[in-house]
mmCIF file of C-alpha atoms and ligand atoms in Angstrom:
data_model
loop_
_atom_site.group_PDB
_atom_site.id
_atom_site.type_symbol
_atom_site.label_atom_id
_atom_site.label_comp_id
_atom_site.label_asym_id
_atom_site.label_seq_id
_atom_site.Cartn_x
_atom_site.Cartn_y
_atom_site.Cartn_z
ATOM 1 C CA MET A 1 -0.276 0.140 -0.158
ATOM 2 C CA ASP A 2 1.411 3.511 -0.696
ATOM 3 C CA PHE A 3 0.627 6.682 1.245
ATOM 4 C CA ILE A 4 -0.023 8.372 -2.046
ATOM 5 C CA ASP A 5 -0.877 5.998 -4.750
ATOM 6 C CA LEU A 6 0.607 8.646 -7.933
ATOM 7 C CA LYS A 7 0.218 5.553 -10.446
ATOM 8 C CA ALA A 8 -3.730 4.770 -10.507
ATOM 9 C CA GLN A 9 -3.917 7.848 -12.090
ATOM 10 C CA GLN A 10 -0.891 8.028 -14.374
ATOM 11 C CA ALA A 11 -2.041 4.926 -16.016
ATOM 12 C CA LEU A 12 -6.127 6.050 -16.625
ATOM 13 C CA ILE A 13 -4.346 9.506 -18.834
ATOM 14 C CA ARG A 14 -0.604 7.965 -19.720
ATOM 15 C CA VAL A 15 -1.263 8.908 -23.364
ATOM 16 C CA HIS A 16 -2.412 12.220 -22.962
ATOM 17 C CA ILE A 17 0.039 13.375 -20.418
ATOM 18 C CA GLU A 18 2.853 11.867 -23.055
ATOM 19 C CA ASP A 19 1.510 13.657 -25.550
ATOM 20 C CA ASN A 20 2.040 16.852 -24.152
ATOM 21 C CA ILE A 21 4.554 16.163 -23.619
ATOM 22 C CA ASN A 22 5.729 15.179 -26.938
ATOM 23 C CA ARG A 23 3.934 18.536 -27.911
ATOM 24 C CA VAL A 24 6.944 20.617 -26.021
ATOM 25 C CA LEU A 25 9.702 18.533 -27.138
ATOM 26 C CA ASP A 26 8.627 19.385 -30.697
ATOM 27 C CA HIS A 27 7.725 23.317 -30.214
ATOM 28 C CA GLY A 28 10.912 23.712 -27.884
ATOM 29 C CA LYS A 29 9.997 26.360 -25.935
ATOM 30 C CA TYR A 30 11.262 25.224 -22.739
ATOM 31 C CA ILE A 31 10.924 28.008 -20.626
ATOM 32 C CA MET A 32 7.216 30.044 -20.174
ATOM 33 C CA GLY A 33 6.401 28.321 -23.497
ATOM 34 C CA PRO A 34 2.449 28.467 -24.431
ATOM 35 C CA GLU A 35 1.514 25.430 -22.296
ATOM 36 C CA VAL A 36 2.216 27.665 -19.073
ATOM 37 C CA ARG A 37 -0.379 30.287 -20.309
ATOM 38 C CA GLU A 38 -2.923 28.236 -21.204
ATOM 39 C CA LEU A 39 -2.618 26.723 -17.998
ATOM 40 C CA GLU A 40 -3.058 29.959 -16.185
ATOM 41 C CA ASP A 41 -5.695 30.617 -18.247
ATOM 42 C CA LEU A 42 -7.515 27.543 -16.677
ATOM 43 C CA LEU A 43 -6.903 27.565 -13.671
ATOM 44 C CA SER A 44 -7.592 31.016 -13.353
ATOM 45 C CA ASP A 45 -10.946 30.539 -14.835
ATOM 46 C CA PHE A 46 -11.045 26.975 -12.680
ATOM 47 C CA ILE A 47 -10.715 29.597 -9.375
ATOM 48 C CA GLY A 48 -12.945 32.370 -10.422
ATOM 49 C CA VAL A 49 -9.846 34.708 -10.082
ATOM 50 C CA LYS A 50 -9.069 36.999 -12.776
ATOM 51 C CA HIS A 51 -4.609 36.237 -12.868
ATOM 52 C CA CYS A 52 -3.428 33.187 -12.265
ATOM 53 C CA ILE A 53 0.486 33.467 -12.321
ATOM 54 C CA GLY A 54 2.243 30.382 -12.430
ATOM 55 C CA VAL A 55 5.606 29.685 -10.424
ATOM 56 C CA SER A 56 8.690 27.026 -9.709
ATOM 57 C CA SER A 57 6.954 25.922 -6.218
ATOM 58 C CA GLY A 58 4.653 26.780 -3.914
ATOM 59 C CA THR A 59 7.624 27.859 -1.619
ATOM 60 C CA ASP A 60 8.383 30.979 -4.284
ATOM 61 C CA ALA A 61 4.507 31.506 -4.528
ATOM 62 C CA LEU A 62 4.804 32.700 -1.370
ATOM 63 C CA LEU A 63 8.355 34.466 -1.638
ATOM 64 C CA VAL A 64 6.647 36.397 -4.825
ATOM 65 C CA ALA A 65 3.687 37.128 -3.466
ATOM 66 C CA MET A 66 5.221 38.276 -0.006
ATOM 67 C CA MET A 67 7.457 40.424 -2.338
ATOM 68 C CA ALA A 68 4.813 41.475 -4.608
ATOM 69 C CA LEU A 69 3.330 43.588 -1.394
ATOM 70 C CA GLY A 70 6.556 44.715 -0.310
ATOM 71 C CA ILE A 71 7.334 42.678 2.608
ATOM 72 C CA GLY A 72 10.496 43.469 3.890
ATOM 73 C CA SER A 73 13.008 43.897 6.451
ATOM 74 C CA GLY A 74 11.554 45.350 9.795
ATOM 75 C CA ASP A 75 8.239 43.468 8.661
ATOM 76 C CA GLU A 76 5.979 41.404 10.648
ATOM 77 C CA VAL A 77 3.800 38.702 9.061
ATOM 78 C CA ILE A 78 1.020 36.876 11.290
ATOM 79 C CA THR A 79 0.345 33.348 10.757
ATOM 80 C CA THR A 80 0.140 29.906 11.906
ATOM 81 C CA PRO A 81 3.163 27.866 13.691
ATOM 82 C CA PHE A 82 1.061 24.104 12.556
ATOM 83 C CA THR A 83 2.378 24.487 8.768
ATOM 84 C CA PHE A 84 5.283 23.451 6.797
ATOM 85 C CA ILE A 85 8.581 25.196 7.176
ATOM 86 C CA ALA A 86 7.910 26.817 4.048
ATOM 87 C CA THR A 87 6.094 29.503 5.131
ATOM 88 C CA GLY A 88 7.180 30.837 8.005
ATOM 89 C CA GLU A 89 10.935 30.211 6.344
ATOM 90 C CA MET A 90 9.957 32.813 3.209
ATOM 91 C CA ILE A 91 9.331 35.541 5.538
ATOM 92 C CA VAL A 92 12.700 35.154 7.507
ATOM 93 C CA LEU A 93 14.379 35.368 4.288
ATOM 94 C CA LEU A 94 12.790 38.816 3.097
ATOM 95 C CA GLY A 95 14.491 39.807 6.333
ATOM 96 C CA ALA A 96 11.096 39.954 8.617
ATOM 97 C CA LYS A 97 9.194 38.861 11.377
ATOM 98 C CA PRO A 98 7.094 35.891 11.465
ATOM 99 C CA VAL A 99 5.121 36.488 13.969
ATOM 100 C CA PHE A 100 3.249 33.091 14.863
ATOM 101 C CA VAL A 101 -0.219 33.037 16.878
ATOM 102 C CA ASP A 102 -1.819 29.915 18.099
ATOM 103 C CA ILE A 103 -4.618 27.271 16.422
ATOM 104 C CA ASP A 104 -8.196 26.486 16.875
ATOM 105 C CA PRO A 105 -8.400 23.363 18.057
ATOM 106 C CA LYS A 106 -11.012 22.182 15.904
ATOM 107 C CA THR A 107 -9.856 22.833 12.604
ATOM 108 C CA TYR A 108 -5.886 22.907 14.001
ATOM 109 C CA ASN A 109 -5.736 26.221 11.217
ATOM 110 C CA ILE A 110 -5.078 29.348 13.042
ATOM 111 C CA ASP A 111 -7.213 31.494 15.346
ATOM 112 C CA PRO A 112 -8.924 34.418 13.848
ATOM 113 C CA GLY A 113 -9.797 35.354 17.690
ATOM 114 C CA ALA A 114 -5.594 35.395 18.556
ATOM 115 C CA ILE A 115 -4.744 37.487 15.245
ATOM 116 C CA GLU A 116 -5.935 40.920 16.768
ATOM 117 C CA ALA A 117 -3.786 41.099 19.605
ATOM 118 C CA ALA A 118 -0.601 39.803 17.243
ATOM 119 C CA ILE A 119 -0.971 42.977 14.785
ATOM 120 C CA THR A 120 1.117 45.822 15.400
ATOM 121 C CA PRO A 121 2.656 49.100 12.937
ATOM 122 C CA LYS A 122 4.816 46.569 11.761
ATOM 123 C CA THR A 123 1.808 43.967 10.617
ATOM 124 C CA LYS A 124 2.233 43.484 6.685
ATOM 125 C CA ALA A 125 0.335 40.883 6.316
ATOM 126 C CA ILE A 126 -1.532 37.768 7.575
ATOM 127 C CA MET A 127 -0.410 34.883 6.247
ATOM 128 C CA PRO A 128 -2.959 32.054 7.061
ATOM 129 C CA VAL A 129 -2.366 28.225 6.203
ATOM 130 C CA SER A 130 -5.379 26.149 4.827
ATOM 131 C CA LEU A 131 -3.722 23.115 6.303
ATOM 132 C CA TYR A 132 -4.834 19.398 5.316
ATOM 133 C CA GLY A 133 -6.824 20.606 2.321
ATOM 134 C CA GLN A 134 -9.392 23.044 4.422
ATOM 135 C CA CYS A 135 -9.700 26.411 4.542
ATOM 136 C CA ALA A 136 -9.082 28.914 7.719
ATOM 137 C CA GLU A 137 -11.844 31.151 8.593
ATOM 138 C CA PHE A 138 -11.894 33.606 6.224
ATOM 139 C CA ASP A 139 -14.457 35.745 6.631
ATOM 140 C CA ALA A 140 -13.160 36.714 10.078
ATOM 141 C CA ILE A 141 -9.574 36.231 8.925
ATOM 142 C CA ASN A 142 -10.494 39.065 6.659
ATOM 143 C CA GLN A 143 -12.895 41.100 8.193
ATOM 144 C CA ILE A 144 -9.942 41.662 10.818
ATOM 145 C CA ALA A 145 -7.412 42.392 8.120
ATOM 146 C CA ASN A 146 -9.645 44.987 6.397
ATOM 147 C CA ALA A 147 -10.384 46.867 9.430
ATOM 148 C CA HIS A 148 -6.579 47.643 9.861
ATOM 149 C CA GLY A 149 -5.790 47.570 6.007
ATOM 150 C CA ILE A 150 -3.631 44.493 6.002
ATOM 151 C CA PRO A 151 -3.349 41.932 3.110
ATOM 152 C CA VAL A 152 -4.313 38.878 3.467
ATOM 153 C CA ILE A 153 -2.126 35.756 1.433
ATOM 154 C CA GLU A 154 -3.390 32.346 1.526
ATOM 155 C CA ASP A 155 -1.053 29.655 1.573
ATOM 156 C CA GLY A 156 -3.498 27.213 -0.234
ATOM 157 C CA ALA A 157 -0.288 24.885 -1.168
ATOM 158 C CA GLN A 158 -2.657 21.929 0.656
ATOM 159 C CA SER A 159 -6.059 23.014 -0.374
ATOM 160 C CA PHE A 160 -6.112 23.316 -3.822
ATOM 161 C CA GLY A 161 -9.894 22.227 -5.290
ATOM 162 C CA ALA A 162 -11.667 22.994 -1.770
ATOM 163 C CA GLU A 163 -14.295 25.305 -1.117
ATOM 164 C CA TYR A 164 -15.171 27.435 1.432
ATOM 165 C CA SER A 165 -18.617 28.715 1.595
ATOM 166 C CA GLY A 166 -19.058 28.188 -2.172
ATOM 167 C CA ARG A 167 -15.814 29.839 -3.188
ATOM 168 C CA GLN A 168 -12.916 28.146 -4.303
ATOM 169 C CA SER A 169 -9.852 28.460 -1.724
ATOM 170 C CA CYS A 170 -6.446 30.617 -3.530
ATOM 171 C CA ALA A 171 -9.467 32.914 -4.395
ATOM 172 C CA LEU A 172 -10.564 34.129 -0.768
ATOM 173 C CA SER A 173 -7.959 37.193 -0.586
ATOM 174 C CA ALA A 174 -5.387 39.491 -1.909
ATOM 175 C CA ILE A 175 -3.044 36.758 -3.025
ATOM 176 C CA GLY A 176 -3.853 33.082 -2.788
ATOM 177 C CA CYS A 177 -0.844 30.621 -3.011
ATOM 178 C CA THR A 178 -0.636 27.103 -4.403
ATOM 179 C CA SER A 179 2.038 24.668 -4.858
ATOM 180 C CA PHE A 180 1.867 21.742 -7.439
ATOM 181 C CA PHE A 181 4.669 19.375 -5.860
ATOM 182 C CA PRO A 182 4.000 16.184 -7.107
ATOM 183 C CA SER A 183 2.363 14.649 -3.786
ATOM 184 C CA LYS A 184 -0.326 17.621 -3.391
ATOM 185 C CA PRO A 185 -4.121 17.467 -4.616
ATOM 186 C CA LEU A 186 -2.920 19.001 -8.119
ATOM 187 C CA GLY A 187 0.208 17.530 -8.256
ATOM 188 C CA GLY A 188 2.871 17.925 -11.083
ATOM 189 C CA TYR A 189 6.069 15.483 -12.322
ATOM 190 C CA GLY A 190 8.265 18.131 -10.377
ATOM 191 C CA ASP A 191 8.226 21.462 -9.187
ATOM 192 C CA SER A 192 5.685 24.265 -9.157
ATOM 193 C CA GLY A 193 3.374 26.610 -8.522
ATOM 194 C CA ALA A 194 1.013 29.644 -8.306
ATOM 195 C CA CYS A 195 -0.307 32.300 -7.427
ATOM 196 C CA PHE A 196 -3.816 34.303 -7.821
ATOM 197 C CA THR A 197 -5.464 37.114 -7.537
ATOM 198 C CA ASP A 198 -7.343 39.717 -8.691
ATOM 199 C CA ASP A 199 -5.567 42.856 -8.585
ATOM 200 C CA ASP A 200 -4.277 44.036 -11.712
ATOM 201 C CA GLU A 201 -1.063 45.724 -9.946
ATOM 202 C CA LEU A 202 -0.111 43.001 -7.845
ATOM 203 C CA ALA A 203 -0.689 40.396 -11.045
ATOM 204 C CA GLN A 204 1.928 42.789 -13.006
ATOM 205 C CA ALA A 205 3.869 42.938 -9.848
ATOM 206 C CA ILE A 206 3.415 38.492 -9.601
ATOM 207 C CA ARG A 207 4.716 38.706 -13.147
ATOM 208 C CA GLU A 208 7.572 40.893 -12.760
ATOM 209 C CA ILE A 209 8.685 39.186 -9.654
ATOM 210 C CA ARG A 210 8.688 36.059 -11.532
ATOM 211 C CA VAL A 211 11.015 37.139 -13.831
ATOM 212 C CA HIS A 212 14.093 39.186 -12.266
ATOM 213 C CA GLY A 213 11.556 42.030 -11.723
ATOM 214 C CA GLN A 214 11.873 42.897 -15.307
ATOM 215 C CA ASP A 215 8.804 44.994 -17.384
ATOM 216 C CA ARG A 216 10.503 44.747 -20.944
ATOM 217 C CA ARG A 217 13.346 42.336 -21.621
ATOM 218 C CA TYR A 218 16.430 43.226 -20.225
ATOM 219 C CA HIS A 219 14.710 46.295 -18.340
ATOM 220 C CA HIS A 220 14.167 46.277 -14.182
ATOM 221 C CA PRO A 221 11.953 48.380 -12.459
ATOM 222 C CA ARG A 222 12.453 46.027 -8.943
ATOM 223 C CA ILE A 223 14.427 43.288 -7.913
ATOM 224 C CA GLY A 224 13.236 40.020 -8.572
ATOM 225 C CA LEU A 225 14.346 35.970 -9.146
ATOM 226 C CA ASN A 226 14.265 33.316 -10.990
ATOM 227 C CA ALA A 227 10.864 31.899 -10.092
ATOM 228 C CA ARG A 228 9.365 30.642 -13.510
ATOM 229 C CA MET A 229 7.071 27.714 -14.337
ATOM 230 C CA ASP A 230 8.766 25.450 -16.390
ATOM 231 C CA THR A 231 6.699 24.624 -19.422
ATOM 232 C CA MET A 232 7.168 20.516 -19.185
ATOM 233 C CA GLN A 233 5.902 21.234 -15.976
ATOM 234 C CA ALA A 234 2.317 22.790 -17.144
ATOM 235 C CA ALA A 235 2.063 20.484 -20.301
ATOM 236 C CA ILE A 236 1.671 17.780 -17.620
ATOM 237 C CA LEU A 237 -0.896 19.602 -15.087
ATOM 238 C CA LEU A 238 -2.910 20.355 -18.297
ATOM 239 C CA ALA A 239 -3.447 16.787 -18.592
ATOM 240 C CA LYS A 240 -3.899 16.248 -15.243
ATOM 241 C CA MET A 241 -6.368 18.915 -14.853
ATOM 242 C CA GLN A 242 -9.039 17.103 -16.890
ATOM 243 C CA LEU A 243 -9.296 14.554 -14.610
ATOM 244 C CA PHE A 244 -8.415 17.087 -11.420
ATOM 245 C CA PRO A 245 -12.628 18.057 -10.742
ATOM 246 C CA GLU A 246 -13.551 14.590 -10.612
ATOM 247 C CA GLU A 247 -10.199 14.028 -7.758
ATOM 248 C CA VAL A 248 -11.701 17.029 -6.171
ATOM 249 C CA LYS A 249 -14.677 14.773 -4.943
ATOM 250 C CA SER A 250 -13.215 11.282 -5.114
ATOM 251 C CA ARG A 251 -11.150 12.869 -1.923
ATOM 252 C CA SER A 252 -14.010 14.506 -0.245
ATOM 253 C CA ALA A 253 -15.775 11.473 -0.644
ATOM 254 C CA ILE A 254 -12.986 9.300 0.340
ATOM 255 C CA GLY A 255 -11.768 11.101 3.517
ATOM 256 C CA GLN A 256 -16.199 11.155 4.801
ATOM 257 C CA ARG A 257 -16.081 7.718 4.311
ATOM 258 C CA TYR A 258 -12.746 7.302 6.250
ATOM 259 C CA THR A 259 -14.424 9.369 8.744
ATOM 260 C CA GLU A 260 -17.155 7.000 9.221
ATOM 261 C CA MET A 261 -15.804 4.131 9.418
ATOM 262 C CA ILE A 262 -13.444 5.505 12.142
ATOM 263 C CA LEU A 263 -16.833 6.572 14.171
ATOM 264 C CA THR A 264 -18.406 3.699 13.204
ATOM 265 C CA ALA A 265 -15.480 1.138 13.954
ATOM 266 C CA ARG A 266 -14.557 3.868 17.140
ATOM 267 C CA ASP A 267 -17.878 3.746 18.848
ATOM 268 C CA GLN A 268 -17.900 -0.420 18.716
ATOM 269 C CA SER A 269 -14.761 -0.865 20.073
ATOM 270 C CA GLY A 270 -15.937 1.382 22.892
ATOM 271 C CA LEU A 271 -12.939 3.555 23.296
ATOM 272 C CA ASP A 272 -13.379 7.292 24.191
ATOM 273 C CA ALA A 273 -13.566 9.884 21.714
ATOM 274 C CA SER A 274 -10.897 11.423 22.384
ATOM 275 C CA ALA A 275 -8.737 8.279 22.353
ATOM 276 C CA LEU A 276 -9.196 8.723 18.191
ATOM 277 C CA VAL A 277 -10.242 11.670 16.758
ATOM 278 C CA PRO A 278 -11.174 12.573 13.105
ATOM 279 C CA PRO A 279 -10.699 15.886 11.219
ATOM 280 C CA TYR A 280 -13.459 18.188 11.822
ATOM 281 C CA ILE A 281 -14.538 19.967 8.470
ATOM 282 C CA GLU A 282 -17.216 23.059 9.123
ATOM 283 C CA ALA A 283 -20.313 22.234 7.311
ATOM 284 C CA TYR A 284 -19.326 25.199 4.700
ATOM 285 C CA ASN A 285 -16.020 23.653 3.514
ATOM 286 C CA THR A 286 -15.042 21.179 2.028
ATOM 287 C CA SER A 287 -11.710 19.317 1.930
ATOM 288 C CA VAL A 288 -9.434 18.186 -0.318
ATOM 289 C CA TYR A 289 -7.571 15.940 1.939
ATOM 290 C CA ALA A 290 -4.408 16.478 1.278
ATOM 291 C CA GLN A 291 -4.062 14.925 4.353
ATOM 292 C CA TYR A 292 -6.203 12.516 6.398
ATOM 293 C CA THR A 293 -4.917 13.312 9.464
ATOM 294 C CA VAL A 294 -6.362 11.912 13.167
ATOM 295 C CA LEU A 295 -5.331 12.208 16.987
ATOM 296 C CA VAL A 296 -4.238 9.782 19.091
ATOM 297 C CA GLU A 297 -3.051 9.892 22.573
ATOM 298 C CA ASN A 298 -0.489 7.470 22.171
ATOM 299 C CA ARG A 299 1.286 8.160 19.048
ATOM 300 C CA ASN A 300 4.534 6.424 18.166
ATOM 301 C CA LYS A 301 3.007 3.008 19.931
ATOM 302 C CA VAL A 302 -0.014 3.656 17.230
ATOM 303 C CA LEU A 303 2.624 4.784 14.528
ATOM 304 C CA GLU A 304 4.850 1.771 14.679
ATOM 305 C CA SER A 305 1.507 -0.928 14.272
ATOM 306 C CA LEU A 306 0.542 0.558 11.454
ATOM 307 C CA LYS A 307 4.419 -0.315 10.209
ATOM 308 C CA GLN A 308 4.263 -3.421 11.615
ATOM 309 C CA GLN A 309 1.200 -4.453 9.612
ATOM 310 C CA GLY A 310 1.946 -2.442 6.290
ATOM 311 C CA ILE A 311 0.525 0.803 6.282
ATOM 312 C CA PRO A 312 2.397 3.287 5.978
ATOM 313 C CA THR A 313 1.807 7.022 7.557
ATOM 314 C CA ALA A 314 3.446 10.461 7.859
ATOM 315 C CA VAL A 315 3.263 12.018 10.363
ATOM 316 C CA HIS A 316 2.494 16.187 9.807
ATOM 317 C CA TYR A 317 3.841 17.972 11.784
ATOM 318 C CA PRO A 318 5.896 16.627 14.846
ATOM 319 C CA VAL A 319 7.351 20.165 15.492
ATOM 320 C CA PRO A 320 5.267 23.329 15.500
ATOM 321 C CA LEU A 321 7.342 26.324 14.065
ATOM 322 C CA HIS A 322 7.940 27.816 17.196
ATOM 323 C CA LYS A 323 9.562 25.220 17.854
ATOM 324 C CA GLN A 324 11.925 24.502 16.062
ATOM 325 C CA PRO A 325 14.932 25.655 16.108
ATOM 326 C CA VAL A 326 15.515 28.504 13.228
ATOM 327 C CA PHE A 327 12.440 30.764 14.754
ATOM 328 C CA THR A 328 13.845 29.970 18.905
ATOM 329 C CA ASP A 329 14.739 33.801 19.377
ATOM 330 C CA GLN A 330 11.072 34.139 19.710
ATOM 331 C CA MET A 331 9.177 31.030 21.346
ATOM 332 C CA PRO A 332 5.916 31.967 22.351
ATOM 333 C CA GLN A 333 3.403 29.461 24.501
ATOM 334 C CA LEU A 334 1.236 28.163 22.196
ATOM 335 C CA PRO A 335 -0.844 25.376 23.651
ATOM 336 C CA VAL A 336 -3.342 24.266 21.469
ATOM 337 C CA ALA A 337 -0.112 23.418 18.013
ATOM 338 C CA THR A 338 1.830 22.001 20.496
ATOM 339 C CA GLN A 339 -0.253 19.760 22.292
ATOM 340 C CA LEU A 340 -1.931 18.589 19.323
ATOM 341 C CA SER A 341 1.649 18.726 17.287
ATOM 342 C CA GLU A 342 2.067 15.319 20.053
ATOM 343 C CA ARG A 343 -0.769 14.119 18.522
ATOM 344 C CA VAL A 344 -1.411 14.125 15.329
ATOM 345 C CA MET A 345 -0.682 11.501 12.690
ATOM 346 C CA SER A 346 -1.715 10.987 8.640
ATOM 347 C CA LEU A 347 -3.870 7.819 6.851
ATOM 348 C CA PRO A 348 -3.000 7.179 3.321
ATOM 349 C CA MET A 349 -4.975 9.209 1.187
ATOM 350 C CA HIS A 350 -5.328 9.810 -2.758
ATOM 351 C CA PRO A 351 -8.549 9.917 -5.049
ATOM 352 C CA TYR A 352 -8.111 6.183 -5.808
ATOM 353 C CA LEU A 353 -7.855 5.168 -2.386
ATOM 354 C CA GLN A 354 -10.389 1.508 -2.348
ATOM 355 C CA ALA A 355 -13.086 0.933 0.486
ATOM 356 C CA GLU A 356 -11.391 -1.977 1.139
ATOM 357 C CA GLU A 357 -7.807 -0.349 1.733
ATOM 358 C CA GLN A 358 -9.922 2.031 3.734
ATOM 359 C CA ASN A 359 -11.704 -0.556 6.057
ATOM 360 C CA THR A 360 -7.937 -2.783 6.632
ATOM 361 C CA ILE A 361 -6.447 0.703 7.430
ATOM 362 C CA VAL A 362 -9.242 1.546 10.247
ATOM 363 C CA ASP A 363 -9.483 -1.961 11.699
ATOM 364 C CA VAL A 364 -5.791 -1.501 11.790
ATOM 365 C CA LEU A 365 -5.375 1.542 13.683
ATOM 366 C CA ILE A 366 -8.694 0.721 16.060
ATOM 367 C CA ASN A 367 -6.568 -2.312 16.821
ATOM 368 C CA ALA A 368 -3.651 -0.321 17.668
ATOM 369 C CA VAL A 369 -5.910 2.300 19.523
ATOM 370 C CA CYS A 370 -7.346 -0.089 21.622
ATOM 371 C CA SER A 371 -4.475 -2.291 22.567
ATOM 372 C CA ASP A 372 -2.170 1.296 23.180
HETATM 373 C C1 LIG B 1 4.301 21.910 0.353
HETATM 374 C C2 LIG B 1 3.863 23.347 1.426
HETATM 375 C C3 LIG B 1 4.269 24.522 0.844
HETATM 376 C C4 LIG B 1 5.603 23.923 0.041
HETATM 377 O O1 LIG B 1 5.491 23.862 -1.533
HETATM 378 P P1 LIG B 1 6.082 23.033 -2.452
HETATM 379 O O2 LIG B 1 6.078 23.497 -3.711
HETATM 380 O O3 LIG B 1 6.820 22.071 -2.195
HETATM 381 O O4 LIG B 1 7.804 24.536 -2.900
HETATM 382 C C5 LIG B 1 4.792 25.749 1.515
HETATM 383 N N1 LIG B 1 3.190 25.640 2.732
HETATM 384 C C6 LIG B 1 2.511 24.467 2.789
HETATM 385 C C7 LIG B 1 1.549 24.602 3.386
HETATM 386 C C8 LIG B 1 2.833 23.052 1.838
HETATM 387 O O5 LIG B 1 2.246 21.796 2.507
#
């Protein structure tokens, strides 16, 4: 069993992927070829925003978005500590300071109630992460941000395809950023990512920053970098987009099936509700379950049991960013993130996961939790 099976999807569209790759080999425009713009147009329609700008990775999408907003030395960006390193890392790379605030104990996304108190005159952005595939609380976050005139950047690296009150992830704030790393909900066969915005000026800035701050050939009004998306990745993603809308539905259904199975099995085994907690998805949200992540009490033992039964698992994330050595200059007390980081574990999850496989996984999981 694979933690994420990328082969089942490939088997369905292999010919289409090969056709698209061959087209790139034929025209030879490996950098900023026509497929990049074609993908940008397709994705901006899909997300329902005016501009999509393809970039070299999800990490670079965050970097370029913050550069477009002029974030730099001495600035502060409010974000969540319960995320992948890139979120906090890019803030520091620009000379700014990540201000970590605690997370909601149900959704594990940034707690909007903790944001206001963290705002200072230096705050230049709020950067929520839509963790595990469920959007953060954007209405509440945007309300606070608007009251203070601060832009919001969504780190939607795990939530591409998810809906928040009927709107798409990456269309919920000034700039939405995502990643097309192979294991993300929409994944290529290499690194790439994208920024989304409705703002013409921000879109222009992002496009310029993506190519060395250039507005026309060899003319550079600003500092940028090489953050271009490869034509080859765009070609592969164009093929994958044929399946993606169906995969979004499958992901959501498979996640819900996991939750039903876990709740039924938990009740039947007489376990306490706190012994095994499935993900909580708000009624107005759909999750794409980039990770299907549960809470257990004795994680190391449970992980070991699953490993022995041939079921791959992962921990997202064992150390919250405010506890990472690289950020130790500011060590706020963030009890929710700290406690959750000791209890979370992710189960195999992908759009082609079969009900029988899920049954096996849940059986083994329940036994492991019971014998703990
Ligand atoms: C994967 C991920 C990123 C980074 O994306 P890359 O394409 O790997 O650079 C950033 N933030 C979060 C929350 C992620 O999960």
